[in-house]
XYZ file of C-alpha atoms in Angstrom:
298
model
C 25.611 7.508 -22.936
C 25.445 3.767 -24.826
C 25.338 0.187 -24.505
C 26.867 -2.101 -27.546
C 25.211 -5.930 -27.439
C 27.431 -8.129 -28.931
C 25.550 -11.458 -29.945
C 26.584 -14.190 -31.849
C 26.915 -18.328 -31.943
C 29.071 -19.954 -29.670
C 32.621 -19.970 -30.829
C 31.996 -16.958 -33.272
C 34.694 -14.636 -33.017
C 32.735 -12.499 -30.506
C 35.256 -11.466 -28.211
C 37.929 -10.313 -30.812
C 34.830 -8.352 -32.577
C 34.312 -7.030 -29.347
C 38.157 -5.963 -28.801
C 38.339 -4.801 -31.969
C 34.996 -1.953 -31.457
C 36.279 -1.216 -28.363
C 39.754 -0.121 -29.610
C 37.691 1.963 -32.899
C 35.669 3.881 -30.513
C 38.825 4.276 -28.051
C 40.744 6.037 -31.073
C 37.599 7.889 -31.402
C 37.401 9.351 -28.662
C 41.053 10.118 -28.242
C 41.040 12.289 -31.890
C 42.149 15.927 -32.130
C 38.815 15.982 -33.566
C 36.408 14.683 -31.080
C 34.846 17.612 -28.965
C 31.929 15.747 -27.742
C 32.010 14.356 -24.163
C 34.605 12.620 -21.728
C 33.734 8.984 -22.270
C 35.039 5.904 -21.562
C 34.690 2.271 -22.725
C 34.620 -0.898 -21.105
C 34.055 -4.450 -22.146
C 31.853 -6.734 -19.651
C 32.510 -10.691 -20.927
C 31.769 -13.998 -19.347
C 35.687 -13.982 -18.518
C 35.589 -10.534 -16.872
C 33.315 -12.067 -14.708
C 34.935 -15.572 -14.116
C 32.077 -17.412 -15.457
C 33.124 -20.294 -17.288
C 31.851 -22.032 -20.181
C 30.753 -25.097 -17.894
C 27.757 -22.615 -16.741
C 25.947 -23.094 -19.902
C 25.488 -27.030 -19.439
C 22.808 -27.083 -16.899
C 19.720 -24.350 -16.840
C 20.232 -24.451 -13.214
C 23.568 -22.580 -13.967
C 22.885 -20.536 -16.466
C 20.410 -18.967 -15.400
C 21.922 -17.377 -12.362
C 24.929 -17.016 -14.487
C 22.867 -15.034 -17.059
C 21.597 -12.831 -14.077
C 25.049 -12.498 -12.686
C 25.619 -10.669 -16.137
C 22.606 -8.963 -16.203
C 23.243 -7.304 -12.768
C 26.797 -6.199 -13.689
C 25.572 -4.717 -16.304
C 23.119 -2.354 -14.746
C 26.170 -1.652 -11.973
C 28.204 -0.567 -14.432
C 25.804 1.382 -17.585
C 26.471 5.062 -17.275
C 26.211 8.260 -18.917
C 30.043 8.490 -19.456
C 30.433 5.098 -20.210
C 30.076 2.805 -23.311
C 29.693 -0.658 -22.060
C 30.128 -3.156 -24.464
C 28.276 -6.713 -23.115
C 30.497 -9.482 -25.071
C 28.454 -12.521 -24.653
C 26.633 -15.129 -26.203
C 23.054 -13.375 -26.096
C 21.278 -15.163 -27.652
C 17.622 -15.034 -25.918
C 16.048 -12.235 -27.281
C 13.743 -12.247 -24.476
C 17.235 -11.100 -22.510
C 17.959 -9.123 -25.303
C 14.857 -6.895 -24.732
C 15.996 -7.441 -21.365
C 18.741 -5.712 -21.979
C 17.527 -2.940 -24.449
C 14.921 -1.768 -21.260
C 17.771 -1.076 -19.176
C 19.181 0.748 -21.340
C 16.151 2.975 -21.913
C 15.537 3.626 -18.252
C 19.286 5.041 -17.979
C 18.445 7.176 -21.584
C 21.597 5.146 -23.516
C 21.532 5.394 -26.839
C 21.666 1.100 -28.218
C 23.009 -0.911 -31.005
C 23.782 -4.914 -31.363
C 26.287 -6.110 -33.313
C 25.708 -9.691 -34.570
C 28.397 -11.826 -35.626
C 28.286 -14.280 -37.818
C 30.380 -17.413 -38.663
C 29.188 -20.679 -40.045
C 28.316 -23.491 -37.715
C 31.751 -25.734 -39.028
C 33.786 -22.939 -38.643
C 32.406 -22.355 -35.430
C 33.157 -25.742 -34.506
C 36.221 -25.809 -35.651
C 37.438 -22.596 -33.338
C 35.640 -24.020 -30.310
C 37.634 -26.999 -30.881
C 40.992 -25.534 -31.067
C 40.282 -23.611 -27.859
C 42.309 -24.817 -24.319
C 40.769 -27.179 -22.440
C 38.462 -25.222 -20.218
C 38.151 -22.697 -23.198
C 35.613 -24.510 -25.359
C 32.514 -25.529 -24.802
C 31.607 -29.011 -24.548
C 30.376 -30.572 -27.688
C 26.370 -31.708 -26.166
C 26.477 -28.033 -24.678
C 27.925 -26.301 -28.390
C 24.981 -28.224 -30.535
C 22.811 -27.516 -27.925
C 23.445 -23.508 -28.071
C 23.521 -23.660 -31.636
C 20.055 -25.105 -31.422
C 18.387 -22.739 -29.466
C 20.115 -19.744 -30.934
C 17.796 -16.666 -31.846
C 19.062 -14.713 -34.390
C 18.899 -11.015 -33.892
C 16.502 -8.831 -36.181
C 16.496 -5.357 -37.719
C 13.077 -5.524 -37.666
C 12.819 -5.444 -33.843
C 13.659 -2.232 -31.714
C 15.736 -4.373 -28.755
C 18.008 -5.200 -31.776
C 18.311 -1.967 -33.559
C 20.455 -0.746 -35.196
C 21.997 -4.041 -36.500
C 25.395 -4.362 -37.259
C 25.829 -7.826 -38.756
C 29.997 -8.534 -39.101
C 30.536 -11.478 -40.981
C 34.106 -14.003 -40.069
C 35.681 -13.476 -43.103
C 35.497 -9.524 -42.727
C 39.016 -7.962 -41.719
C 37.249 -4.814 -40.204
C 33.998 -3.853 -38.443
C 31.340 -1.405 -39.667
C 33.124 1.331 -37.354
C 31.585 4.606 -38.818
C 27.893 3.044 -38.996
C 28.452 2.198 -34.841
C 29.804 5.225 -34.235
C 27.240 7.194 -35.527
C 24.580 4.980 -33.393
C 26.471 6.166 -30.036
C 27.106 9.580 -30.895
C 23.850 10.492 -32.952
C 21.056 7.784 -32.300
C 17.966 8.627 -30.793
C 17.865 8.271 -27.024
C 14.768 6.714 -26.303
C 12.538 7.794 -23.244
C 11.896 5.117 -20.863
C 8.227 3.231 -21.005
C 6.053 1.317 -18.964
C 8.254 -1.712 -19.406
C 11.138 0.034 -17.851
C 10.412 2.064 -15.609
C 11.936 2.051 -12.501
C 10.037 0.295 -9.512
C 9.899 2.009 -5.989
C 10.921 -0.588 -3.565
C 9.666 -0.739 -0.723
C 11.667 -0.505 3.261
C 13.336 -4.523 4.247
C 10.666 -3.854 7.156
C 7.715 -3.240 5.456
C 6.205 -6.871 5.673
C 7.229 -6.425 9.942
C 4.739 -3.436 10.145
C 2.442 -4.485 7.804
C 0.965 -7.401 9.655
C 2.486 -5.663 13.049
C -0.074 -2.482 12.273
C -3.211 -4.477 11.229
C -2.655 -7.032 13.602
C -3.032 -4.603 16.427
C -5.950 -2.936 14.570
C -8.173 -5.707 14.807
C -7.728 -5.754 18.188
C -8.391 -2.501 19.251
C -11.274 -1.854 16.515
C -12.876 -5.000 18.148
C -12.484 -3.584 21.707
C -14.290 -0.529 20.898
C -16.642 -2.421 18.305
C -17.994 -4.851 21.471
C -17.872 -1.986 23.685
C -20.132 0.711 22.187
C -22.123 -2.276 20.381
C -23.861 0.405 18.077
C -20.883 1.066 15.490
C -20.074 4.750 14.623
C -16.474 6.953 14.674
C -14.041 4.831 16.732
C -10.162 6.210 17.105
C -7.518 3.668 16.737
C -4.407 3.990 18.566
C -1.005 2.807 17.172
C 2.549 2.995 18.608
C 4.163 6.490 19.144
C 0.597 8.121 20.156
C -0.483 7.893 16.457
C -4.657 7.432 16.182
C -6.591 6.721 12.894
C -9.633 7.177 12.217
C -12.763 4.824 11.237
C -15.678 4.818 11.050
C -17.724 1.011 11.708
C -21.293 0.502 10.576
C -24.289 0.347 12.676
C -24.092 -3.025 14.015
C -22.624 -5.808 15.483
C -18.779 -6.403 13.943
C -17.130 -9.877 14.959
C -13.522 -10.958 15.163
C -14.240 -13.473 12.538
C -14.807 -11.036 9.944
C -12.055 -7.923 10.908
C -9.840 -11.189 10.564
C -10.732 -12.363 7.124
C -10.496 -8.760 6.434
C -6.981 -8.010 7.775
C -5.893 -11.680 5.438
C -7.344 -10.097 2.502
C -5.310 -6.670 3.146
C -2.136 -8.164 3.900
C -2.351 -10.569 1.228
C -2.957 -7.214 -1.586
C -0.271 -5.767 -0.347
C 1.990 -8.788 0.257
C 2.389 -8.366 -3.729
C 3.534 -4.945 -3.932
C 5.855 -5.133 -1.336
C 7.791 -7.400 -2.979
C 7.326 -6.759 -5.984
C 7.701 -2.929 -5.644
C 4.860 -0.346 -7.059
C 4.834 2.717 -9.681
C 1.574 3.845 -8.199
C 1.919 7.088 -7.028
C 1.278 7.605 -3.703
C 1.191 4.148 -2.842
C 5.033 3.808 -1.800
C 4.777 4.654 2.208
C 4.770 1.506 4.218
C 5.364 3.318 7.429
C 2.744 2.591 10.383
C 0.417 5.775 9.864
C 0.039 5.199 6.186
C -0.407 1.077 6.660
C -3.046 2.289 9.195
C -4.889 4.934 7.125
C -5.069 2.859 4.617
C -6.061 0.091 6.241
C -8.687 2.077 8.345
C -10.073 2.827 5.089
C -10.143 -0.891 3.302
C -12.127 -1.479 6.062
C -14.433 0.917 6.145
C -15.171 -0.002 2.138
C -15.668 -3.743 2.726
C -17.756 -3.909 6.398
C -20.617 -1.664 4.827
C -22.220 -4.471 3.300
């Protein structure tokens, strides 16, 4: 239904504000005058995922931690839930990634920017118990790298700023954004990518290797080109037309390598091309036959 991204300096009070937002939303949903769909409110945070503050000490530990947060967010987003992501969320590129994921799910979004001066954050961080505080070096590094949200960019909008000295959150504005805001459709950057089956690479390699052997045998037997029928496993047969000349094994193998290289990328990264997401033996065979016909003409 909606995604709320909480962002701010380390130790700026983000978790307290996330709790306030959660309590406010739950109260509104439980109010007698509310007649909308049944919704739940959940908070996802580093603490919920048992990610210690020390993961931010090094980039090699921070990156997988951020990946774990994003994966958990994707898993928990739903049409019947308001999900509050309480983390640093200090990188604008990561906030954009979260925004795209929400659009893909057709969720409303908003960002809550928790603002506190750096000196106040330092004081609050120093007052935390051991294991709950950022190291001094990490804290200062995160302050320097923080990328402030902006209402001028779509992935941070609508943006609600909450100062460290504010007693209340802008609950009414947040509620309106989550219940009345425009649900933006997925764009090209957030379209689902059709993934290939796990055995697609094996089928690709096996099918093309077998076809090269069959085609070379047919070409050697005829010597004049023309139509050939290539047998695949399970009694499948693929037709192809060879050029009126000798076709060498070397050029067939070269074209096979090109074809496999091109399609390995589609298998690994996924493909959004309509009609290009079938990776069974027959589909690969037909595509390879077409590829050979086109490139053997010259």
